[in-house]
Amino acid sequence: MEETIVAPATAMGEASIHIIRLSGPDSARIIGECFVPKSKERWSLQGNFTLYLGTFKDGERVLDEVLISKMSAPNSFTGEDVYEINCHGGPFIAQRILNTCLRHGAHLAEPGEFSKRAFLNGKLDLVQAEAIIDLITSKTESSADLALSQLSGGLSKQIMDLREKILEILAFIEAGIDFPEDDVESLDRNALNYRIEKAISITNDLLKGSKTGKILREGLLTVIAGRPNVGKSSLLNALLKEERAIVTDIPGTTRDEIRESVNVGGILLQLVDTAGIWESEDTVERIGIERTWAALKKADLIILVIQANVPFSEEELTIFQTYAEKVIVLVNKIDLLNNEILSINNIEHWIPFSVLLHQGFDKLEEEIKRRVYQGEVKNYSEPLLSNARQISSLEHSYTALQQAKSSLNSLMPWDIISIDIRQALQYISELTGHNVQESLLEDIFSRFCIGK
Ligand code: GDP
Ligand code: ZN
């Protein structure tokens, strides 16, 4: 970490300002060589957190009038000496300044390298580091709030507490191994059981919240299903037009299906458009039909559109029965019912709807929110685990704790139990970054942009 790194911290188009960020042991020297402060007296005071106005020079040549922010080690973002050069927002100007820093000995930073240094210097844990990427890429208010709450460290604290508990269990077991007296032993087993159960319950709570967290972060994979002409495309278009539509390229999106992201009541829906597939079902498109079923299976949510007072088709019924827990039934075109009474056989909950008259959208939004929050989470700024890697580590840890509990209950020797607890500790440490492989770090930080 001896190198000093430099990178543009802003997107390099035309803008009012650009920021070039320098971090590392040589950054003070580089700034000293290139920056001429307007007020020499102020500069000589050398505060640790200060802004300075002046000119940035390459030799004798003035490149721009700039504002320098100085943030000294160890209290900067990276924990190193950091200087940010605020220059005028021409890409050409920023590039010249960047090149000058490189010529004076800085190295171009890799994506995420500033954040990686912040992590390695103990300024951030991995949960917080990953929250930064999420914050930058968040597409709804609720996913941004969620990332912010993770960044602020509330979630990290809960996980650190859990890790602490597991460490205590290990210490407790070690003590038990040291004093294997029989009557003390039986007493201790109860105490140990209590401690393990406590850790399991904390893990369980974190995992419960993570379901909501993951949805807020990644959105709900949503399939609009229904037979031809019921109004699927009309609904899709209305949602895209009404709600702020966001076109995104979400990692993991397969190429053969079109996904549109739409923000419904603060929840991101990734709408999978299988309309075409459904509509081609008459033309013996077996592959298409199979794909639709695959999409339905994968979906987090199915919006099944049926038409008012048209009996259920066999297919609609099958969808409803197979996926009852994730289907919302919209009965569309209620505007066509003059004075007929709307009757739906077979199902209890459905939403009367009319794309044409714009009826039912509120109810749909309510129903989606109800399902996401399930009455358990009222506030999205509550810190929730949302990241798939972190959730997987926690799940592994949960399994190891369960294993420890069952070893304990089947009266296994303590050193066997301690193996399970060590395993649980290993997974939790991976989550927070206490004990993590270099390749995983590289993988995480390479998802950041340059300059972050
Ligand atoms: P899809 O085949 O399921 O995608 O159905 P479309 O969205 O293409 O709609 C089929 C027809 O139904 C079109 O002519 C729409 O204008 C019409 N339609 C859609 N929603 C409504 C509605 O709420 N009321 C009425 N009366 N017509 C609708
Ligand atoms: Zn259609």
Coordinates of C-alpha atoms and ligand atoms in Angstrom, one line a residue:
M1 CA 0.0 0.0 0.0
E2 CA 3.0 2.3 -0.5
E3 CA 1.7 3.6 -3.8
T4 CA -0.2 6.8 -4.1
I5 CA -3.2 6.5 -6.3
V6 CA -5.2 8.9 -8.4
A7 CA -8.5 8.8 -10.3
P8 CA -11.3 11.0 -11.4
A9 CA -14.0 10.8 -8.7
T10 CA -16.7 12.3 -11.0
A11 CA -18.0 11.1 -14.3
M12 CA -15.8 12.6 -17.0
G13 CA -18.3 14.4 -19.2
E14 CA -18.9 18.1 -19.4
A15 CA -20.0 19.4 -16.0
S16 CA -19.6 22.4 -13.7
I17 CA -16.8 20.8 -11.8
H18 CA -14.7 17.6 -11.8
I19 CA -13.0 16.1 -8.9
I20 CA -9.6 14.3 -9.1
R21 CA -8.9 12.3 -6.0
L22 CA -5.4 11.5 -4.7
S23 CA -4.7 9.1 -1.8
G24 CA -1.4 7.8 -0.4
P25 CA 1.9 8.8 1.2
D26 CA 3.1 10.8 -1.8
S27 CA 0.0 12.8 -2.3
A28 CA 1.2 15.8 -0.2
R29 CA 4.4 15.9 -2.2
I30 CA 2.6 15.8 -5.6
I31 CA 0.2 18.6 -4.5
G32 CA 3.2 20.5 -3.2
E33 CA 4.8 20.2 -6.7
C34 CA 1.8 21.2 -8.7
F35 CA -0.4 23.4 -6.6
V36 CA 0.3 27.1 -6.1
P37 CA -2.0 28.4 -3.3
K38 CA -3.5 31.9 -3.6
S39 CA -2.8 32.6 0.0
K40 CA 0.7 31.4 1.0
E41 CA 0.1 32.2 4.6
R42 CA -3.0 30.1 4.8
W43 CA -1.3 27.2 3.1
S44 CA 1.6 27.4 5.5
L45 CA -0.8 26.9 8.4
Q46 CA -1.4 23.4 7.0
G47 CA -4.7 22.5 8.6
N48 CA -5.7 18.9 8.4
F49 CA -9.2 19.5 6.9
T50 CA -9.2 22.5 4.8
L51 CA -10.0 23.9 1.4
Y52 CA -7.5 25.9 -0.5
L53 CA -7.9 28.0 -3.6
G54 CA -5.1 28.3 -6.1
T55 CA -3.7 27.3 -9.5
F56 CA -2.7 23.8 -10.6
K57 CA 0.4 23.8 -12.7
D58 CA 2.4 21.5 -14.9
G59 CA 5.8 23.0 -14.6
E60 CA 5.4 26.6 -15.4
R61 CA 2.1 26.1 -17.3
V62 CA -1.1 26.9 -15.5
L63 CA -3.7 24.2 -16.1
D64 CA -6.6 25.5 -14.2
E65 CA -7.8 27.4 -11.2
V66 CA -8.7 24.8 -8.6
L67 CA -10.0 24.3 -5.1
I68 CA -8.1 21.7 -3.2
S69 CA -9.6 19.8 -0.3
K70 CA -7.1 18.3 2.1
M71 CA -8.0 15.5 4.4
S72 CA -5.1 14.1 6.3
A73 CA -4.4 10.6 7.6
P74 CA -5.8 8.9 9.5
N75 CA -9.2 10.7 9.4
S76 CA -9.8 10.6 5.7
F77 CA -12.1 8.2 3.8
T78 CA -9.1 5.9 3.0
G79 CA -7.3 6.5 6.2
E80 CA -4.4 7.9 4.2
D81 CA -3.5 11.5 3.1
V82 CA -6.2 12.4 0.7
Y83 CA -6.4 15.5 -1.6
E84 CA -9.3 16.2 -3.9
I85 CA -8.7 18.6 -6.7
N86 CA -11.8 20.4 -7.7
C87 CA -11.2 21.7 -11.2
H88 CA -13.4 23.2 -13.9
G89 CA -15.7 20.6 -15.4
G90 CA -14.2 20.1 -18.8
P91 CA -13.1 16.6 -19.5
F92 CA -10.0 17.9 -21.2
I93 CA -9.0 20.0 -18.1
A94 CA -9.6 17.1 -15.8
Q95 CA -7.6 14.8 -18.0
R96 CA -4.6 17.2 -18.0
I97 CA -4.6 17.4 -14.3
L98 CA -4.9 13.7 -13.9
N99 CA -2.0 13.1 -16.3
T100 CA 0.1 15.6 -14.4
C101 CA -0.5 13.7 -11.2
L102 CA 0.5 10.5 -13.0
R103 CA 3.7 12.1 -14.2
H104 CA 4.6 13.2 -10.7
G105 CA 4.5 9.6 -9.5
A106 CA 0.9 8.7 -8.8
H107 CA -0.6 5.5 -10.1
L108 CA -4.0 5.3 -11.7
A109 CA -6.4 3.7 -9.2
E110 CA -8.2 0.5 -10.0
P111 CA -12.0 0.4 -9.6
G112 CA -12.9 0.5 -6.0
E113 CA -9.3 0.9 -4.8
F114 CA -10.0 3.9 -2.6
S115 CA -12.8 1.9 -0.9
K116 CA -10.5 -1.2 -0.6
R117 CA -7.9 0.9 1.1
A118 CA -10.6 2.3 3.4
F119 CA -11.5 -1.3 4.3
L120 CA -7.9 -2.5 4.8
N121 CA -7.3 0.5 7.0
G122 CA -10.3 -0.3 9.1
K123 CA -12.4 2.7 8.1
L124 CA -15.2 0.5 6.8
D125 CA -16.2 -3.1 7.2
L126 CA -17.3 -5.2 4.3
V127 CA -21.0 -4.7 5.0
Q128 CA -20.5 -0.9 4.8
A129 CA -18.2 -1.1 1.7
E130 CA -20.9 -3.1 -0.2
A131 CA -23.5 -0.6 1.0
I132 CA -21.6 2.1 -0.9
I133 CA -22.0 0.3 -4.2
D134 CA -25.6 -0.3 -3.4
L135 CA -26.1 3.4 -2.6
I136 CA -24.5 4.4 -5.9
T137 CA -26.6 2.0 -7.9
S138 CA -29.9 2.2 -6.1
K139 CA -32.9 3.0 -8.2
T140 CA -35.6 3.6 -5.7
E141 CA -35.9 5.7 -2.6
S142 CA -36.3 2.6 -0.4
S143 CA -33.2 0.9 -1.8
A144 CA -31.2 4.1 -1.3
D145 CA -32.5 4.4 2.3
L146 CA -31.6 0.8 2.9
A147 CA -28.1 1.2 1.6
L148 CA -27.6 4.4 3.7
S149 CA -28.7 2.6 6.9
Q150 CA -26.2 -0.2 6.2
L151 CA -23.5 2.4 5.5
S152 CA -24.1 4.1 8.8
G153 CA -23.1 0.9 10.5
G154 CA -26.2 -0.2 12.4
L155 CA -26.3 -3.5 10.6
S156 CA -22.6 -4.0 11.0
K157 CA -23.1 -3.5 14.8
Q158 CA -25.8 -6.2 14.9
I159 CA -23.5 -8.6 13.1
M160 CA -20.5 -7.7 15.2
D161 CA -22.6 -8.4 18.3
L162 CA -23.5 -11.8 16.9
R163 CA -19.8 -12.5 16.1
E164 CA -19.0 -11.4 19.7
K165 CA -21.6 -13.9 21.0
I166 CA -20.1 -16.7 19.0
L167 CA -16.6 -15.8 20.2
E168 CA -18.0 -16.0 23.8
I169 CA -19.5 -19.4 23.1
L170 CA -16.1 -20.6 21.9
A171 CA -14.4 -19.3 25.1
F172 CA -17.1 -20.9 27.2
I173 CA -16.4 -24.3 25.4
E174 CA -12.7 -23.9 25.9
A175 CA -13.2 -23.4 29.6
G176 CA -15.5 -26.5 29.7
I177 CA -12.8 -28.6 28.0
D178 CA -10.3 -27.4 30.6
F179 CA -12.5 -28.5 33.5
P180 CA -14.2 -31.7 32.6
E181 CA -15.8 -32.5 36.0
D182 CA -19.0 -34.5 35.6
D183 CA -21.4 -32.5 37.7
V184 CA -20.2 -29.1 36.5
E185 CA -20.4 -30.5 33.0
S186 CA -24.2 -31.2 33.1
L187 CA -24.8 -27.8 34.4
D188 CA -22.6 -26.2 31.8
R189 CA -24.4 -28.0 29.0
N190 CA -27.6 -26.1 29.8
A191 CA -25.7 -22.8 29.9
L192 CA -24.1 -23.6 26.6
N193 CA -27.4 -24.6 25.1
Y194 CA -28.8 -21.3 26.2
R195 CA -26.0 -19.4 24.6
I196 CA -26.2 -21.2 21.3
E197 CA -29.9 -20.7 21.2
K198 CA -29.5 -17.0 21.7
A199 CA -27.0 -16.9 18.8
I200 CA -29.4 -18.9 16.6
S201 CA -32.3 -16.5 17.4
I202 CA -30.2 -13.4 16.5
T203 CA -29.1 -15.1 13.3
N204 CA -32.7 -16.0 12.6
D205 CA -33.9 -12.4 13.1
L206 CA -31.2 -11.1 10.7
L207 CA -32.2 -13.7 8.1
K208 CA -35.9 -12.8 8.4
G209 CA -35.2 -9.2 7.7
S210 CA -32.9 -10.1 4.8
K211 CA -35.9 -11.3 2.8
T212 CA -37.3 -7.8 2.7
G213 CA -33.8 -6.3 2.4
K214 CA -33.1 -8.3 -0.7
I215 CA -36.3 -7.3 -2.3
L216 CA -35.7 -3.6 -1.6
R217 CA -32.2 -3.9 -3.0
E218 CA -32.8 -6.1 -6.1
G219 CA -36.5 -5.6 -6.7
L220 CA -39.2 -8.2 -7.2
L221 CA -39.0 -10.4 -10.2
T222 CA -42.5 -10.0 -11.5
V223 CA -44.3 -11.8 -14.3
I224 CA -47.5 -10.5 -15.8
A225 CA -49.4 -13.6 -17.0
G226 CA -52.7 -14.1 -18.6
R227 CA -54.3 -15.3 -21.8
P228 CA -54.2 -13.2 -25.0
N229 CA -56.2 -9.9 -25.0
V230 CA -56.9 -9.6 -21.3
G231 CA -54.8 -6.4 -21.1
K232 CA -51.3 -7.5 -20.1
S233 CA -49.5 -5.2 -22.5
S234 CA -51.9 -2.3 -21.6
L235 CA -51.1 -2.9 -17.9
L236 CA -47.4 -3.0 -18.5
N237 CA -47.5 0.2 -20.5
A238 CA -49.6 1.9 -18.0
L239 CA -47.2 1.0 -15.2
L240 CA -44.3 2.1 -17.2
K241 CA -45.9 5.4 -18.0
E242 CA -47.5 6.1 -14.6
E243 CA -44.8 5.1 -12.3
R244 CA -41.3 6.4 -12.9
A245 CA -40.0 3.8 -15.3
I246 CA -36.3 3.1 -15.1
V247 CA -34.5 1.3 -17.8
T248 CA -31.6 -0.7 -16.3
D249 CA -29.2 -3.3 -17.0
I250 CA -29.4 -5.5 -14.0
P251 CA -26.7 -8.1 -13.6
G252 CA -28.1 -11.6 -14.1
T253 CA -30.7 -10.5 -16.6
T254 CA -30.9 -13.2 -19.2
R255 CA -30.7 -12.1 -22.8
D256 CA -33.7 -13.8 -24.1
E257 CA -36.2 -12.1 -21.9
I258 CA -37.0 -8.4 -21.7
R259 CA -37.1 -6.9 -18.3
E260 CA -38.3 -3.5 -17.5
S261 CA -37.9 -1.9 -14.1
V262 CA -40.6 0.1 -12.6
N263 CA -41.0 1.7 -9.2
V264 CA -44.3 0.9 -7.6
G265 CA -44.8 2.6 -4.3
G266 CA -41.1 2.6 -3.6
I267 CA -40.6 -1.0 -4.5
L268 CA -38.7 -2.0 -7.6
L269 CA -40.5 -4.4 -9.8
Q270 CA -38.5 -6.1 -12.5
L271 CA -41.2 -6.9 -14.9
V272 CA -40.6 -9.9 -17.1
D273 CA -42.4 -9.5 -20.3
T274 CA -43.7 -12.9 -21.3
A275 CA -46.6 -11.4 -23.2
G276 CA -45.3 -12.4 -26.5
I277 CA -44.9 -16.0 -25.4
W278 CA -48.4 -16.2 -24.1
E279 CA -49.8 -14.8 -27.3
S280 CA -48.0 -17.3 -29.5
E281 CA -49.4 -20.3 -27.6
D282 CA -51.8 -21.1 -30.4
T283 CA -49.0 -21.5 -32.9
V284 CA -47.7 -24.6 -31.2
E285 CA -44.7 -22.7 -29.7
R286 CA -43.8 -25.3 -27.2
I287 CA -40.5 -23.7 -26.3
G288 CA -42.4 -20.5 -25.6
I289 CA -44.8 -22.1 -23.3
E290 CA -42.0 -23.9 -21.4
R291 CA -40.3 -20.6 -21.0
T292 CA -43.4 -19.0 -19.6
W293 CA -43.6 -21.8 -17.0
A294 CA -40.0 -21.4 -16.2
A295 CA -40.5 -17.7 -15.7
L296 CA -43.5 -18.3 -13.5
K297 CA -41.5 -20.7 -11.4
K298 CA -38.6 -18.2 -10.9
A299 CA -40.9 -15.2 -10.3
D300 CA -41.2 -13.6 -6.9
L301 CA -44.5 -12.2 -7.9
I302 CA -47.1 -13.2 -10.5
I303 CA -49.7 -10.7 -11.6
L304 CA -52.3 -12.9 -13.2
V305 CA -54.6 -10.8 -15.3
I306 CA -58.0 -12.3 -16.1
Q307 CA -61.0 -10.8 -17.7
A308 CA -64.2 -9.8 -15.8
N309 CA -66.9 -12.4 -16.0
V310 CA -65.0 -14.7 -18.3
P311 CA -64.7 -18.1 -16.6
F312 CA -61.2 -19.2 -15.6
S313 CA -59.4 -21.2 -18.2
E314 CA -57.7 -24.4 -17.2
E315 CA -54.3 -22.7 -17.5
E316 CA -55.2 -19.8 -15.3
L317 CA -56.5 -22.1 -12.7
T318 CA -53.3 -24.2 -12.8
I319 CA -51.2 -21.0 -12.4
F320 CA -53.3 -19.9 -9.5
Q321 CA -53.2 -23.3 -7.7
T322 CA -49.5 -23.9 -8.3
Y323 CA -48.3 -20.5 -7.2
A324 CA -51.2 -19.3 -4.9
E325 CA -48.8 -17.7 -2.4
K326 CA -47.2 -15.4 -5.0
V327 CA -50.1 -14.6 -7.3
I328 CA -52.1 -11.4 -7.3
V329 CA -55.2 -11.7 -9.4
L330 CA -56.3 -8.7 -11.3
V331 CA -59.8 -8.8 -12.8
N332 CA -59.4 -6.4 -15.7
K333 CA -62.0 -4.6 -17.9
I334 CA -64.5 -4.1 -15.1
D335 CA -65.6 -1.1 -17.2
L336 CA -67.2 -3.5 -19.6
L337 CA -69.6 -4.8 -17.0
N338 CA -72.7 -2.6 -17.3
N339 CA -74.8 -3.6 -14.4
E340 CA -73.6 -7.1 -14.2
I341 CA -72.4 -8.4 -10.9
L342 CA -68.8 -9.3 -10.9
S343 CA -68.4 -12.8 -9.7
I344 CA -65.2 -14.8 -9.5
N345 CA -65.3 -18.5 -8.8
N346 CA -62.6 -20.5 -7.2
I347 CA -60.6 -17.7 -5.5
E348 CA -61.1 -15.4 -2.6
H349 CA -58.8 -12.5 -3.1
W350 CA -58.7 -10.5 -6.3
I351 CA -58.5 -6.9 -7.3
P352 CA -61.2 -5.4 -9.6
F353 CA -59.3 -3.5 -12.3
S354 CA -59.6 -1.4 -15.3
V355 CA -56.5 -0.2 -17.2
L356 CA -58.8 1.8 -19.4
L357 CA -60.4 3.8 -16.6
H358 CA -57.3 3.7 -14.4
Q359 CA -59.0 1.8 -11.6
G360 CA -57.3 -0.5 -9.2
F361 CA -53.8 0.8 -9.4
D362 CA -53.8 1.9 -5.8
K363 CA -55.0 -1.5 -4.6
L364 CA -52.4 -3.2 -6.6
E365 CA -49.7 -1.0 -5.1
E366 CA -51.1 -1.6 -1.6
E367 CA -51.1 -5.4 -2.1
I368 CA -47.5 -5.4 -3.4
K369 CA -46.3 -3.4 -0.4
R370 CA -48.2 -5.6 2.0
R371 CA -46.5 -8.7 0.5
V372 CA -43.1 -7.2 0.7
Y373 CA -43.3 -5.9 4.2
Q374 CA -45.7 -8.5 5.5
G375 CA -46.6 -6.3 8.3
E376 CA -43.2 -7.0 9.9
V377 CA -41.1 -4.1 8.7
K378 CA -42.6 -0.7 8.9
N379 CA -39.6 1.3 8.1
Y380 CA -37.1 0.7 5.4
S381 CA -34.3 2.7 7.1
E382 CA -34.2 -0.2 9.6
P383 CA -30.9 -1.8 8.9
L384 CA -31.6 -5.0 6.9
L385 CA -29.2 -7.4 5.3
S386 CA -29.8 -7.4 1.6
N387 CA -26.7 -8.5 -0.1
A388 CA -26.7 -12.1 -1.5
R389 CA -23.1 -12.8 -0.5
Q390 CA -23.8 -11.6 3.0
I391 CA -27.0 -13.5 3.3
S392 CA -25.3 -16.7 2.1
S393 CA -22.6 -16.3 4.8
L394 CA -25.2 -15.8 7.4
E395 CA -27.2 -18.8 6.3
H396 CA -24.1 -21.0 6.5
S397 CA -23.4 -19.7 9.9
Y398 CA -27.0 -20.5 10.9
T399 CA -26.6 -24.1 9.7
A400 CA -23.4 -24.4 11.7
L401 CA -25.0 -23.1 14.9
Q402 CA -27.9 -25.5 14.4
Q403 CA -25.4 -28.3 14.0
A404 CA -23.7 -27.3 17.2
K405 CA -27.0 -27.4 19.0
S406 CA -27.9 -30.8 17.8
S407 CA -24.3 -32.1 18.6
L408 CA -24.9 -30.7 22.1
N409 CA -28.3 -32.3 22.5
S410 CA -27.0 -35.7 21.4
L411 CA -24.3 -35.4 24.1
M412 CA -21.3 -35.1 21.8
P413 CA -18.0 -34.2 23.4
W414 CA -17.3 -30.5 23.7
D415 CA -14.5 -30.4 21.2
I416 CA -16.9 -31.7 18.5
I417 CA -19.3 -28.9 19.3
S418 CA -16.4 -26.4 19.2
I419 CA -15.7 -27.5 15.6
D420 CA -19.3 -26.4 14.6
I421 CA -19.0 -23.1 16.5
R422 CA -15.6 -22.4 14.8
Q423 CA -17.3 -23.0 11.5
A424 CA -20.1 -20.5 12.4
L425 CA -17.5 -18.0 13.4
Q426 CA -15.6 -18.4 10.1
Y427 CA -18.8 -17.6 8.1
I428 CA -19.6 -14.6 10.2
S429 CA -16.0 -13.3 9.9
E430 CA -16.3 -13.7 6.1
L431 CA -19.4 -11.6 6.2
T432 CA -17.8 -8.7 8.1
G433 CA -14.4 -9.0 6.5
H434 CA -12.6 -10.1 9.7
N435 CA -11.4 -13.1 7.9
V436 CA -11.7 -13.0 4.2
Q437 CA -9.8 -14.2 1.2
E438 CA -8.0 -11.8 -1.1
S439 CA -9.9 -13.2 -4.1
L440 CA -13.2 -12.3 -2.5
L441 CA -12.0 -8.8 -1.7
E442 CA -10.9 -8.4 -5.3
D443 CA -14.3 -9.6 -6.5
I444 CA -16.2 -7.2 -4.3
F445 CA -14.1 -4.1 -4.9
S446 CA -13.9 -4.6 -8.7
R447 CA -17.6 -3.9 -8.8
F448 CA -17.0 -0.3 -7.7
C449 CA -16.4 2.4 -10.3
I450 CA -13.0 4.0 -10.8
G451 CA -12.4 6.8 -8.3
K452 CA -14.6 5.2 -5.6
Ligands
GDP1 P1 -52.8 -8.6 -23.9 O1 -53.0 -9.5 -25.1 O2 -53.1 -9.3 -22.7 O3 -51.4 -8.0 -23.9 O4 -53.9 -7.5 -24.1 P2 -53.7 -6.0 -24.6 O5 -53.1 -5.1 -23.5 O6 -53.0 -6.0 -25.9 O7 -55.2 -5.5 -24.7 C1 -56.1 -6.2 -25.5 C2 -57.3 -5.2 -25.8 O8 -58.0 -4.9 -24.6 C3 -56.8 -3.9 -26.3 O9 -57.7 -3.5 -27.3 C4 -56.9 -3.0 -25.1 O10 -57.2 -1.6 -25.4 C5 -58.1 -3.6 -24.3 N1 -58.1 -3.3 -22.9 C6 -57.0 -3.4 -22.1 N2 -57.4 -3.0 -20.8 C7 -58.7 -2.7 -20.9 C8 -59.7 -2.2 -19.9 O11 -59.4 -2.1 -18.7 N3 -61.0 -2.0 -20.4 C9 -61.3 -2.2 -21.7 N4 -62.5 -1.9 -22.0 N5 -60.4 -2.6 -22.6 C10 -59.1 -2.9 -22.2
ZN2 ZN -49.9 -8.0 -25.2

